[in-house]
mmCIF file of C-alpha atoms in Angstrom:
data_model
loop_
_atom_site.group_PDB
_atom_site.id
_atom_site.type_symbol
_atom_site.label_atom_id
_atom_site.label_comp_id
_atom_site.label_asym_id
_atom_site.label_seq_id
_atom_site.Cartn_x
_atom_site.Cartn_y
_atom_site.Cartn_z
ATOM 1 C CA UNK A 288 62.837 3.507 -56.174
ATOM 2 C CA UNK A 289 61.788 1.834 -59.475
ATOM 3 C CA UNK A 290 57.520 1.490 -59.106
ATOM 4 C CA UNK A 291 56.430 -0.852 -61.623
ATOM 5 C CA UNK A 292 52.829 0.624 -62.240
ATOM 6 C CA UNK A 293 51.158 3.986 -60.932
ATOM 7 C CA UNK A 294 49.151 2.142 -57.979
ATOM 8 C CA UNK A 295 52.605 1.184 -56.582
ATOM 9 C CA UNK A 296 54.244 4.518 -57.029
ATOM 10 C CA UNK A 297 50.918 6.113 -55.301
ATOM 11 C CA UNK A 298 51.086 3.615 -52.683
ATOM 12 C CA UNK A 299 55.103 4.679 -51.715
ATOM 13 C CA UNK A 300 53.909 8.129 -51.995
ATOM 14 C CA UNK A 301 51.280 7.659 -49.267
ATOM 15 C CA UNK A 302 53.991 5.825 -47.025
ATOM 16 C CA UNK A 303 56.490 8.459 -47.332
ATOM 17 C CA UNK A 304 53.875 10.942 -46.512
ATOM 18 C CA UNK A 305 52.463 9.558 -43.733
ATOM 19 C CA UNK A 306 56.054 8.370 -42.438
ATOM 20 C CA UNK A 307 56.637 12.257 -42.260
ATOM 21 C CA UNK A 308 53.404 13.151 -40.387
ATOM 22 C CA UNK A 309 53.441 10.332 -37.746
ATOM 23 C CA UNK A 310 57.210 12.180 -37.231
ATOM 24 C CA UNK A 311 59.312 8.297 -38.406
ATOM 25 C CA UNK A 312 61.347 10.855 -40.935
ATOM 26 C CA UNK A 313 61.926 14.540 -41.098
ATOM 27 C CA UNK A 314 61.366 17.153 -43.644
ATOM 28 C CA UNK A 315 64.265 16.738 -45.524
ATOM 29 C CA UNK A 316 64.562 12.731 -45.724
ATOM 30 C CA UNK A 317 60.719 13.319 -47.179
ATOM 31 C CA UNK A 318 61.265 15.648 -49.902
ATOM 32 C CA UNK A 319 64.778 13.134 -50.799
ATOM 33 C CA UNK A 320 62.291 10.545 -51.102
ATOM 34 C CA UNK A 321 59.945 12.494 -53.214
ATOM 35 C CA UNK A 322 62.185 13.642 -55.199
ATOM 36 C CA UNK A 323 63.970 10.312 -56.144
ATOM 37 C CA UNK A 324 60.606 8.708 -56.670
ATOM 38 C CA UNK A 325 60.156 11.704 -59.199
ATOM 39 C CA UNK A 326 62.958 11.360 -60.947
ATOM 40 C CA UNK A 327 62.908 7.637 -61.718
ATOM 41 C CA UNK A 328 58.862 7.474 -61.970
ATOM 42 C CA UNK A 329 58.301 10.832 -64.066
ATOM 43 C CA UNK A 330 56.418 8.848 -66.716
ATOM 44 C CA UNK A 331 54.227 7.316 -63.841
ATOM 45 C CA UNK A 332 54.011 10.548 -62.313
ATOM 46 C CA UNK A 333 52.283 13.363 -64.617
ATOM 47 C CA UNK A 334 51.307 13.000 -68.467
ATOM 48 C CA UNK A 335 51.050 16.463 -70.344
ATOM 49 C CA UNK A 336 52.071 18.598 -67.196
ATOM 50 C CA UNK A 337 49.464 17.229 -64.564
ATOM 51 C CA UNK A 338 49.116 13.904 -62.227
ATOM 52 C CA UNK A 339 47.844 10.736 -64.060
ATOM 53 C CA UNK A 340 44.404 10.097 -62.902
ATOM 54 C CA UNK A 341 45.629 7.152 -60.830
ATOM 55 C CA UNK A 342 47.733 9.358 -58.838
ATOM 56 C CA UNK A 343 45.289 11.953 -58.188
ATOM 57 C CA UNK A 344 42.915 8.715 -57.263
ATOM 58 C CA UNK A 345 45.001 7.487 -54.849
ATOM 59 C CA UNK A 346 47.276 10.087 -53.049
ATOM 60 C CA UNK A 347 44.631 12.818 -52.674
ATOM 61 C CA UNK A 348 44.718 16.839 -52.749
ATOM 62 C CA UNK A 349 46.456 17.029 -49.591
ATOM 63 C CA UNK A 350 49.208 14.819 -50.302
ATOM 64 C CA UNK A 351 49.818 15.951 -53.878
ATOM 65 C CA UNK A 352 50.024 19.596 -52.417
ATOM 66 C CA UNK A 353 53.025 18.469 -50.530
ATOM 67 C CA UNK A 354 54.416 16.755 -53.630
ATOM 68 C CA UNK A 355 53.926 19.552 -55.931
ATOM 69 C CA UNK A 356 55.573 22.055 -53.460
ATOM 70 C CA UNK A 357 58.408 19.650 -53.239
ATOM 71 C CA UNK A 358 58.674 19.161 -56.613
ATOM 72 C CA UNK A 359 58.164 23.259 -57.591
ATOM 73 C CA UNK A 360 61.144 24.057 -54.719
ATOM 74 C CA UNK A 361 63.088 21.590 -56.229
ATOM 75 C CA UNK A 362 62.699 23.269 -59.750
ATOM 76 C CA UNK A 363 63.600 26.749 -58.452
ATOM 77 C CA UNK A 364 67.114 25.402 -56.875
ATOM 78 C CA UNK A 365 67.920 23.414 -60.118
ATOM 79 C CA UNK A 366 66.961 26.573 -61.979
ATOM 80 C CA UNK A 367 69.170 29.117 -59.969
ATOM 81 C CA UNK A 368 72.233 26.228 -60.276
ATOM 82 C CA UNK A 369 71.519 26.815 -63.924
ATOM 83 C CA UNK A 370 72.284 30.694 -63.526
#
């Protein structure tokens, strides 16, 4: 889960991406994946509240859609937890 540069963590994010749209894993296995990659990669991830340029680069506006509606559900059940 560890990436060790933001090429590698773009590269898994493609995999698990495509995994889910060629049907190898389901929804839910997907946004587990995302969100693990998230949470040990967040400095890799976004600087100052957006997607390093590498990321952008090399995942794409489709696949960083998924990830930020992952990401965004993610926030709103951590945030209701919270309450």
């Amino acid at each position: 889960m560890y990436q060790r540069t933001q090429r590698d963590l773009a590269s898994t994010i493609n995999q698990i991406i495509d995994n889910y749209w060629e049907d190898k894993i389901n929804e839910n296995q997907m946004t587990e994946l995302i969100h693990q990659l998230h949470k040990t990669n967040s400095d890799k991830f976004m600087k100052n509240g957006k997607y390093t340029t590498i990321i952008l680069q090399q995942c794409g506006k489709r696949r960083l859609n998924i990830v930020t509606n992952i990401l965004s559900e993610i926030d709103s059940i951590e945030d209701k937890n919270i309450l």
